[in-house]
Coordinates of C-alpha atoms in Angstrom, one line a residue:
M1 CA 14.8 -15.5 -5.0
G2 CA 17.9 -13.6 -6.1
V3 CA 15.9 -11.4 -8.5
I4 CA 13.4 -10.8 -5.7
K5 CA 16.2 -9.7 -3.3
R6 CA 17.9 -7.4 -5.8
Q7 CA 14.9 -5.7 -7.2
G8 CA 13.2 -5.7 -3.7
A9 CA 16.3 -4.1 -2.1
K10 CA 16.5 -1.4 -4.8
H11 CA 12.8 -0.8 -4.6
S12 CA 12.9 -0.5 -0.8
S13 CA 15.7 2.0 -1.1
V14 CA 13.5 4.1 -3.3
R15 CA 10.6 3.7 -0.9
V16 CA 12.9 4.7 2.1
A17 CA 14.0 7.9 0.3
S18 CA 10.3 8.7 -0.5
V19 CA 9.4 8.0 3.2
M20 CA 12.1 10.4 4.3
L21 CA 10.6 13.1 2.0
G22 CA 7.1 12.1 3.3
A23 CA 8.2 12.3 6.9
F24 CA 9.6 15.8 6.4
S25 CA 6.4 16.9 4.7
S26 CA 4.3 15.3 7.4
L27 CA 6.3 17.1 10.1
F28 CA 6.6 20.6 8.7
I29 CA 4.4 21.1 5.6
Y30 CA 1.1 19.1 5.7
P31 CA 0.1 20.5 9.1
L32 CA 0.3 24.0 7.6
D33 CA -2.9 23.3 5.7
L34 CA -4.5 20.1 6.9
S35 CA -7.8 21.0 5.2
T36 CA -6.2 21.1 1.7
Y37 CA -4.1 18.1 2.4
G38 CA -7.1 16.1 3.6
T39 CA -9.1 17.2 0.5
L40 CA -6.3 16.0 -1.9
V41 CA -6.0 12.7 -0.1
F42 CA -9.7 12.2 -0.3
L43 CA -9.8 12.9 -4.0
L44 CA -7.0 10.4 -4.8
S45 CA -8.5 7.8 -2.4
F46 CA -12.0 8.1 -3.9
A47 CA -10.5 7.9 -7.5
S48 CA -8.5 4.8 -6.5
F49 CA -11.7 3.2 -5.1
L50 CA -13.7 4.0 -8.3
H51 CA -11.1 2.9 -10.8
Y52 CA -11.7 -0.8 -10.0
P53 CA -15.4 -0.9 -11.0
L54 CA -14.9 1.6 -13.8
T55 CA -12.2 -0.5 -15.4
L56 CA -14.0 -3.7 -14.6
G57 CA -10.8 -5.0 -13.0
F58 CA -9.1 -5.1 -16.3
G59 CA -5.8 -3.6 -15.0
Q60 CA -5.1 -6.8 -13.0
T61 CA -4.9 -9.0 -16.1
M62 CA -1.5 -7.7 -17.1
V63 CA 0.4 -9.8 -14.5
K64 CA -1.7 -12.9 -14.8
F65 CA -1.8 -13.3 -18.6
F66 CA 1.4 -11.6 -19.7
H67 CA 3.4 -14.8 -20.0
E68 CA 0.7 -16.3 -22.2
F69 CA 0.8 -13.5 -24.7
E70 CA 4.5 -12.5 -24.7
L71 CA 6.5 -15.6 -23.8
G72 CA 9.8 -15.4 -25.7
V73 CA 8.8 -12.2 -27.5
K74 CA 11.3 -9.3 -27.6
K75 CA 8.9 -6.5 -28.2
S76 CA 5.5 -6.5 -26.4
S77 CA 2.3 -5.7 -28.3
F78 CA 0.4 -6.8 -25.2
F79 CA 1.2 -3.4 -23.5
F80 CA -0.2 -1.3 -26.3
T81 CA -3.2 -3.6 -26.9
Q82 CA -4.2 -3.8 -23.3
S83 CA -3.9 0.0 -22.9
L84 CA -6.2 0.6 -25.9
I85 CA -8.8 -1.9 -24.6
Q86 CA -8.7 -0.1 -21.2
I87 CA -9.4 3.2 -23.0
C88 CA -12.5 1.7 -24.6
I89 CA -13.7 0.4 -21.3
L90 CA -13.2 3.7 -19.5
V91 CA -15.0 5.7 -22.2
I92 CA -18.1 3.5 -21.7
T93 CA -18.0 3.2 -17.9
C94 CA -17.1 6.8 -17.1
S95 CA -19.9 8.0 -19.3
L96 CA -22.3 5.7 -17.5
F97 CA -21.0 6.9 -14.1
Y98 CA -21.5 10.5 -15.1
F99 CA -25.1 10.0 -16.1
L100 CA -25.9 8.0 -12.9
Q101 CA -24.1 10.4 -10.5
D102 CA -27.4 12.0 -9.3
S103 CA -28.8 8.7 -8.2
I104 CA -25.5 7.8 -6.5
L105 CA -25.5 11.1 -4.6
N106 CA -29.0 10.6 -3.4
V107 CA -28.0 7.3 -1.9
L108 CA -25.0 8.9 -0.2
D109 CA -27.2 11.8 1.1
K110 CA -29.5 9.3 2.8
L111 CA -26.5 7.7 4.4
Q112 CA -25.7 11.1 6.0
F113 CA -22.6 11.8 3.8
N114 CA -21.8 15.4 3.0
V115 CA -22.6 15.1 -0.7
Q116 CA -21.3 18.6 -1.4
I117 CA -17.7 17.5 -1.4
F118 CA -18.6 14.9 -4.2
K119 CA -20.6 17.5 -6.3
E120 CA -17.7 20.0 -6.2
N121 CA -15.1 17.5 -7.4
E122 CA -17.0 15.2 -9.8
L123 CA -15.0 16.2 -12.9
L124 CA -11.7 16.1 -11.0
V125 CA -12.5 12.6 -9.8
I126 CA -13.2 11.3 -13.3
F127 CA -9.8 12.6 -14.6
L128 CA -8.1 11.0 -11.6
V129 CA -9.9 7.7 -12.1
I130 CA -8.5 7.6 -15.7
L131 CA -5.0 8.4 -14.5
V132 CA -5.0 5.9 -11.6
S133 CA -6.4 3.2 -13.9
F134 CA -3.4 3.5 -16.3
R135 CA -0.9 3.6 -13.5
T136 CA -2.4 0.3 -12.2
L137 CA -2.2 -1.3 -15.6
W138 CA 1.3 -0.1 -16.3
Q139 CA 2.5 -1.1 -12.8
G140 CA 1.5 -4.6 -13.7
Y141 CA 3.6 -4.4 -16.8
A142 CA 6.6 -3.2 -14.7
Q143 CA 6.2 -6.3 -12.5
T144 CA 6.1 -8.7 -15.4
I145 CA 9.4 -7.4 -16.9
K146 CA 10.9 -7.1 -13.4
R147 CA 11.5 -3.4 -13.7
I148 CA 9.8 -1.9 -10.6
V149 CA 12.5 0.4 -9.3
V150 CA 12.4 3.3 -11.9
P151 CA 8.6 3.4 -12.0
E152 CA 8.5 3.4 -8.2
F153 CA 11.1 6.2 -8.2
L154 CA 9.2 8.3 -10.7
Y155 CA 5.9 7.9 -8.8
N156 CA 7.2 8.3 -5.3
M157 CA 9.6 11.1 -5.9
L158 CA 7.5 13.2 -8.1
Y159 CA 4.4 12.8 -5.9
K160 CA 6.3 13.4 -2.6
I161 CA 7.9 16.5 -4.0
G162 CA 4.9 17.8 -5.9
L163 CA 2.3 17.4 -3.2
P164 CA 4.1 19.4 -0.5
L165 CA 4.7 22.2 -3.1
L166 CA 0.9 22.3 -3.7
I167 CA 0.2 22.4 0.0
C168 CA 2.6 25.3 0.4
L169 CA 0.9 27.2 -2.5
S170 CA -2.4 26.8 -0.6
A171 CA -1.0 27.4 2.9
F172 CA 0.7 30.7 1.9
R173 CA -2.4 31.8 -0.1
I174 CA -0.5 31.9 -3.4
L175 CA -3.2 29.8 -5.0
G176 CA -6.8 28.9 -4.0
I177 CA -8.1 25.4 -3.4
Y178 CA -9.7 25.2 -6.8
E179 CA -6.4 25.9 -8.6
V180 CA -4.5 23.6 -6.3
K181 CA -6.9 20.7 -7.0
W182 CA -6.4 21.0 -10.7
L183 CA -2.6 21.2 -10.3
F184 CA -2.9 18.0 -8.3
V185 CA -4.5 16.3 -11.3
L186 CA -1.8 17.7 -13.5
L187 CA 0.9 16.3 -11.2
I188 CA -0.6 12.8 -11.4
A189 CA -0.8 13.2 -15.2
I190 CA 2.9 14.2 -15.4
I191 CA 3.8 11.1 -13.3
N192 CA 1.9 8.8 -15.7
L193 CA 3.6 10.5 -18.7
S194 CA 7.0 9.9 -17.1
L195 CA 6.1 6.2 -16.6
L196 CA 5.0 5.8 -20.3
I197 CA 8.2 7.5 -21.6
Y198 CA 10.3 5.2 -19.4
F199 CA 8.6 2.0 -20.7
I200 CA 9.0 3.1 -24.3
S201 CA 12.7 3.9 -23.7
L202 CA 13.3 0.3 -22.7
G203 CA 12.6 -0.7 -26.3
R204 CA 10.4 -3.6 -25.4
I205 CA 7.0 -2.1 -26.5
S206 CA 5.6 -2.6 -30.0
L207 CA 3.2 0.1 -31.0
R208 CA 1.0 -2.2 -32.9
L209 CA -2.2 -3.9 -32.1
D210 CA -2.3 -7.7 -32.0
F211 CA -5.5 -9.5 -31.2
R212 CA -4.5 -12.9 -32.6
K213 CA -4.0 -14.4 -29.2
Y214 CA -7.3 -13.0 -27.8
T215 CA -9.1 -16.3 -28.5
S216 CA -12.7 -16.6 -27.2
K217 CA -11.6 -19.1 -24.5
R218 CA -8.7 -16.8 -23.3
V219 CA -10.9 -13.7 -23.3
N220 CA -13.4 -15.6 -21.2
R221 CA -10.7 -16.5 -18.7
M222 CA -9.4 -12.9 -18.7
G223 CA -12.9 -11.6 -18.1
D224 CA -13.5 -14.1 -15.3
F225 CA -10.2 -13.2 -13.6
A226 CA -10.8 -9.4 -14.1
L227 CA -14.3 -9.4 -12.7
F228 CA -13.4 -11.5 -9.7
G229 CA -10.3 -9.3 -9.3
M230 CA -12.5 -6.2 -9.4
F231 CA -14.8 -7.4 -6.7
T232 CA -11.9 -8.6 -4.6
A233 CA -10.1 -5.3 -5.0
L234 CA -13.3 -3.4 -4.1
G235 CA -13.7 -5.5 -1.0
G236 CA -10.1 -4.7 -0.1
Q237 CA -10.8 -1.0 -0.6
L238 CA -13.9 -1.3 1.6
A239 CA -12.1 -3.4 4.2
F240 CA -8.9 -1.3 4.5
K241 CA -9.0 2.0 2.6
I242 CA -12.5 3.2 3.0
D243 CA -11.3 5.3 5.9
N244 CA -10.0 8.2 3.8
I245 CA -13.2 8.2 1.8
M246 CA -15.5 8.2 4.8
I247 CA -13.7 10.7 7.1
A248 CA -13.9 13.7 4.8
P249 CA -17.7 13.6 4.2
L250 CA -18.6 12.3 7.7
I251 CA -16.2 14.2 9.9
G252 CA -14.2 16.7 7.9
V253 CA -11.3 17.2 5.5
E254 CA -9.0 18.5 8.3
E255 CA -9.5 15.3 10.3
N256 CA -8.9 13.4 7.1
G257 CA -5.5 15.2 6.9
I258 CA -4.6 14.2 10.4
Y259 CA -5.6 10.6 9.9
S260 CA -3.7 10.4 6.6
I261 CA -0.5 11.5 8.3
M262 CA -0.8 8.6 10.8
V263 CA -1.7 6.2 8.0
F264 CA 1.5 7.3 6.2
M265 CA 3.6 6.5 9.3
A266 CA 1.9 3.1 9.8
S267 CA 2.3 2.2 6.1
T268 CA 6.1 2.6 6.4
L269 CA 6.1 -0.8 8.1
L270 CA 5.1 -2.3 4.8
I271 CA 7.9 -0.9 2.7
P272 CA 9.9 -4.1 2.4
M273 CA 6.7 -6.2 1.9
V274 CA 5.3 -3.9 -0.9
S275 CA 8.7 -3.9 -2.6
V276 CA 9.1 -7.7 -2.6
D277 CA 5.4 -8.3 -3.3
L278 CA 5.6 -6.3 -6.6
I279 CA 8.5 -8.4 -7.9
S280 CA 7.4 -11.7 -6.4
N281 CA 3.8 -11.7 -7.8
P282 CA 4.8 -12.9 -11.3
I283 CA 7.3 -15.4 -9.8
I284 CA 4.5 -16.8 -7.5
S285 CA 2.1 -16.8 -10.5
K286 CA 4.5 -18.9 -12.5
A287 CA 5.4 -21.2 -9.6
M288 CA 1.7 -21.8 -8.9
A289 CA 1.1 -22.5 -12.6
I290 CA 3.7 -25.3 -12.7
N291 CA 3.0 -26.5 -9.1
N292 CA 6.4 -25.6 -7.8
R293 CA 5.5 -25.9 -4.2
Q294 CA 9.0 -25.6 -2.9
E295 CA 9.5 -22.2 -4.5
V296 CA 6.1 -20.9 -3.1
D297 CA 6.8 -22.2 0.4
K298 CA 10.3 -20.6 0.4
I299 CA 9.0 -17.2 -0.6
Y300 CA 6.1 -17.4 1.9
K301 CA 8.3 -18.3 4.9
K302 CA 11.3 -16.0 4.0
G303 CA 8.9 -13.2 3.4
S304 CA 7.2 -13.6 6.7
N305 CA 10.5 -13.7 8.6
I306 CA 12.1 -10.6 7.0
F307 CA 8.9 -8.6 6.7
G308 CA 8.2 -9.2 10.4
A309 CA 11.7 -8.5 11.6
I310 CA 12.0 -5.2 9.7
G311 CA 8.4 -4.3 10.6
I312 CA 8.9 -4.5 14.4
L313 CA 12.2 -2.5 14.1
L314 CA 10.4 0.2 12.1
F315 CA 7.4 0.2 14.4
F316 CA 9.5 0.7 17.5
L317 CA 11.6 3.3 15.8
I318 CA 8.5 5.3 14.8
W319 CA 6.8 4.8 18.2
I320 CA 9.7 6.2 20.3
H321 CA 9.9 9.2 18.0
L322 CA 6.2 10.1 18.0
P323 CA 6.7 12.4 21.0
V324 CA 9.5 14.2 19.1
Y325 CA 7.2 14.5 16.1
F326 CA 4.4 16.0 18.2
N327 CA 6.7 18.5 19.8
L328 CA 8.2 19.7 16.4
S329 CA 5.0 19.7 14.3
A330 CA 3.4 22.9 13.2
E331 CA 0.0 21.7 14.7
T332 CA 0.9 19.7 17.8
K333 CA -2.5 19.9 19.4
A334 CA -4.3 18.9 16.2
I335 CA -2.3 15.8 15.6
E336 CA -1.6 14.4 19.1
V337 CA -4.8 12.4 18.7
G338 CA -2.9 10.4 16.1
R339 CA -0.8 8.5 18.6
S340 CA -3.5 6.0 19.3
V341 CA -4.4 5.9 15.6
F342 CA -0.8 4.9 14.8
L343 CA -0.8 2.3 17.6
L344 CA -3.9 0.6 16.2
L345 CA -3.0 0.8 12.6
G346 CA 0.7 -0.1 13.3
F347 CA -0.2 -3.4 15.1
S348 CA -2.5 -4.4 12.2
K349 CA 0.2 -3.6 9.7
L350 CA 2.7 -5.7 11.7
F351 CA 0.3 -8.7 11.6
D352 CA 0.1 -8.1 7.8
C353 CA 3.9 -8.3 7.6
F354 CA 4.0 -11.6 9.5
T355 CA 1.3 -13.2 7.3
S356 CA 3.5 -12.5 4.3
V357 CA 2.3 -13.0 0.7
N358 CA -0.8 -14.9 1.4
S359 CA -2.9 -12.8 -0.9
A360 CA -0.7 -13.5 -3.9
I361 CA -0.7 -17.2 -3.2
I362 CA -4.5 -17.3 -3.1
K363 CA -4.8 -14.9 -6.1
F364 CA -2.7 -17.1 -8.4
S365 CA -4.2 -20.4 -7.3
K366 CA -7.4 -22.0 -8.6
Y367 CA -9.1 -20.7 -5.4
F368 CA -8.6 -17.0 -6.4
R369 CA -12.4 -16.5 -5.9
F370 CA -11.9 -17.0 -2.1
N371 CA -10.4 -13.5 -2.0
L372 CA -13.6 -12.2 -3.3
F373 CA -15.7 -13.7 -0.5
T374 CA -13.4 -12.6 2.3
T375 CA -12.8 -9.1 1.1
L376 CA -16.4 -8.3 0.4
T377 CA -17.5 -9.7 3.8
L378 CA -14.9 -7.8 5.7
G379 CA -15.5 -4.7 3.6
G380 CA -19.1 -4.7 4.7
L381 CA -17.9 -5.3 8.3
N382 CA -15.6 -2.3 8.1
I383 CA -18.3 0.0 6.8
W384 CA -20.6 -1.1 9.6
L385 CA -17.8 -0.6 12.2
N386 CA -17.0 2.8 10.9
Y387 CA -20.6 3.9 11.3
E388 CA -20.8 2.5 14.8
L389 CA -17.4 3.8 16.0
I390 CA -17.0 7.2 14.3
P391 CA -19.8 8.9 16.3
I392 CA -18.2 7.6 19.6
F393 CA -14.4 7.8 19.0
G394 CA -14.0 10.1 15.9
I395 CA -10.9 9.2 13.8
K396 CA -9.8 6.8 16.6
G397 CA -13.0 4.8 15.7
V398 CA -11.9 4.8 12.0
A399 CA -8.5 3.3 13.1
M400 CA -10.3 0.7 15.3
A401 CA -12.5 -0.4 12.4
T402 CA -9.6 -0.6 9.9
A403 CA -7.4 -2.5 12.4
I404 CA -10.1 -5.0 13.2
S405 CA -10.9 -5.6 9.5
L406 CA -7.3 -6.0 8.5
A407 CA -6.6 -8.4 11.4
L408 CA -9.6 -10.6 10.6
F409 CA -8.8 -10.5 6.9
N410 CA -5.3 -11.9 7.4
L411 CA -6.4 -14.5 10.0
V412 CA -9.0 -15.9 7.5
K413 CA -6.4 -15.9 4.6
L414 CA -3.7 -17.5 6.9
F415 CA -6.1 -20.3 7.9
F416 CA -7.2 -20.9 4.3
V417 CA -3.7 -21.1 2.8
W418 CA -2.7 -23.4 5.6
K419 CA -5.7 -25.8 5.5
V420 CA -6.5 -25.8 1.8
L421 CA -3.2 -25.1 0.0
G422 CA -0.9 -26.6 2.6
Y423 CA 1.4 -23.6 3.2
Q424 CA 2.1 -21.7 6.4
P425 CA 4.5 -18.7 6.8
F426 CA 5.8 -19.1 10.3
R427 CA 9.1 -20.5 11.5
K428 CA 10.5 -21.0 15.1
D429 CA 12.3 -17.7 15.0
T430 CA 8.9 -15.9 14.5
I431 CA 8.1 -16.6 18.2
G432 CA 11.4 -15.0 19.2
L433 CA 10.8 -11.9 17.1
V434 CA 7.3 -11.4 18.6
V435 CA 8.5 -12.0 22.2
L436 CA 11.3 -9.5 21.8
F437 CA 9.0 -6.9 20.4
L438 CA 6.3 -7.2 23.1
F439 CA 9.0 -7.1 25.8
C440 CA 10.4 -3.9 24.4
M441 CA 7.0 -2.3 24.2
V442 CA 6.3 -3.2 27.8
L443 CA 9.7 -1.7 28.9
N444 CA 9.0 1.4 26.8
H445 CA 5.6 1.9 28.6
F446 CA 7.3 1.3 32.0
F447 CA 10.0 3.9 31.4
S448 CA 7.6 6.4 29.9
K449 CA 5.8 6.4 33.2
L450 CA 8.9 6.3 35.4
V451 CA 11.2 8.8 33.6
D452 CA 9.9 12.4 33.3
D453 CA 12.8 13.9 31.4
F454 CA 12.0 13.8 27.6
F455 CA 15.6 13.4 26.3
L456 CA 16.5 10.8 28.9
R457 CA 13.5 8.7 27.9
L458 CA 14.6 9.0 24.3
I459 CA 18.1 7.8 25.1
I460 CA 16.6 4.8 27.1
N461 CA 14.4 3.9 24.1
Y462 CA 17.5 4.0 21.8
L463 CA 19.2 1.6 24.1
L464 CA 16.1 -0.7 24.1
L465 CA 16.0 -0.6 20.3
F466 CA 19.7 -1.6 20.0
F467 CA 20.2 -4.0 22.9
M468 CA 16.8 -5.6 23.2
L469 CA 15.8 -5.8 19.5
L470 CA 18.5 -5.2 16.9
L471 CA 21.3 -7.0 18.7
P472 CA 19.4 -10.2 19.7
I473 CA 17.9 -10.4 16.2
Y474 CA 21.5 -10.3 14.8
L475 CA 23.3 -12.5 17.4
F476 CA 20.6 -15.3 17.6
N477 CA 20.0 -15.2 13.8
L478 CA 16.3 -14.6 14.2
A479 CA 16.1 -13.1 10.7
P480 CA 18.8 -14.7 8.4
D481 CA 18.1 -12.5 5.4
L482 CA 18.2 -9.3 7.5
K483 CA 21.4 -10.5 9.1
E484 CA 22.9 -11.0 5.7
M485 CA 22.0 -7.5 4.7
M486 CA 23.4 -6.1 7.9
N487 CA 26.7 -8.0 7.3
Q488 CA 26.9 -6.5 3.9
V489 CA 26.6 -3.0 5.4
L490 CA 29.1 -3.8 8.1
N491 CA 31.6 -5.2 5.5
K492 CA 31.3 -2.1 3.3
T493 CA 31.8 0.2 6.2
G494 CA 34.8 -1.8 7.5
L495 CA 33.1 -2.5 10.9
R496 CA 33.3 -6.2 10.2
K497 CA 36.0 -8.4 8.6
K498 CA 34.8 -10.4 5.6
N499 CA 34.8 -14.1 6.1

């Protein structure tokens, strides 16, 4: 757990810095050209969706099988060999996709999608698919060697700096949308190249091919895991990330830009969870393999507690500042609709935090196929809900569909892990965290109706955050790991004497 804490904390620091950059961009830059921003988000989301079937789920085998290939080896040939295999897969599948695109577009046209946006960007999407595929594969390698901080820094910082620059180039008419889209592809390519250079600099990669351990039995296991992982990931995309793909062709790219800003805000609640999840995956995989139930249970419960505690603090902090954001934003009227979008998505992300690493536990158990069933089922449900709710509620309907799907997904996984695998993430202090949060939200709603002055409401909300959330969590030790981190900060600043 010590490695998870150290790498997770460093990774979270990088994510927080990137969130600050993203928040600034969401406030002042992206609203300058919501159409271009919505287009670029659509392209990357569509490529992220396609890379799973076009790689046949191969990128997910890195974490699962790394220890079988490279246990005790100083230099890894697995990295280079896997990368070469993925190139071969992509050459075949992308060629097939290119020849089948007309048939695919005819189906989308019958489903009332605006197929023009797909036709205009077909080559761009293929390039992005290739780049996203290798980032997924190499991110798995970073997890296995427990070096997630620098890769995350390179990706987040370069992306969060490069994307706003591209939006400015478009907003101030320095470049057209065509040039900006290709520069966006170049940006992702530069990020990938930076990751590759970093991994090579570690001195752990052997630039030689080694197929000796690719026995027929192991290849069959890898293929089985990859294909089920592919369908599971596709289901996950359909269940939770189809929104950015559906909004652009069904409603418009500007609305996709607005929605994406709110998704970014809601996703900040998952920063600690994503950070710890990256480094804990290989640890959970190993613990499940040797049936170390105590280690799995500890990670599951501690994760739920600290993810939930930080999640409710971040939610309330963002919620009370949304009015400030709307007042300062370049396009206030255009994005005020996002308040209800954030509320819906935020609550679903919070539930995701409290249910902790249930996906990883299922994924690395012998029941990993269960993820396939749940994600595909809920993916279908999400698409149906989008078609039903978008005509009535617009982007609010998209948020409703995603929130419902994510909540149901986590409920099903929670019940399965509890009944079948014998793990559950909740402790007694979970009830205290939830009660405190709901009480603060009720008080926030009450004072928002009672107090008209904007700045006075903000001061009251700050007091609620400190006295009704942060202080009780600390004093009653509702989140021990969070309290430990807070004590470390207090010790370093001299506000608390070391014991």
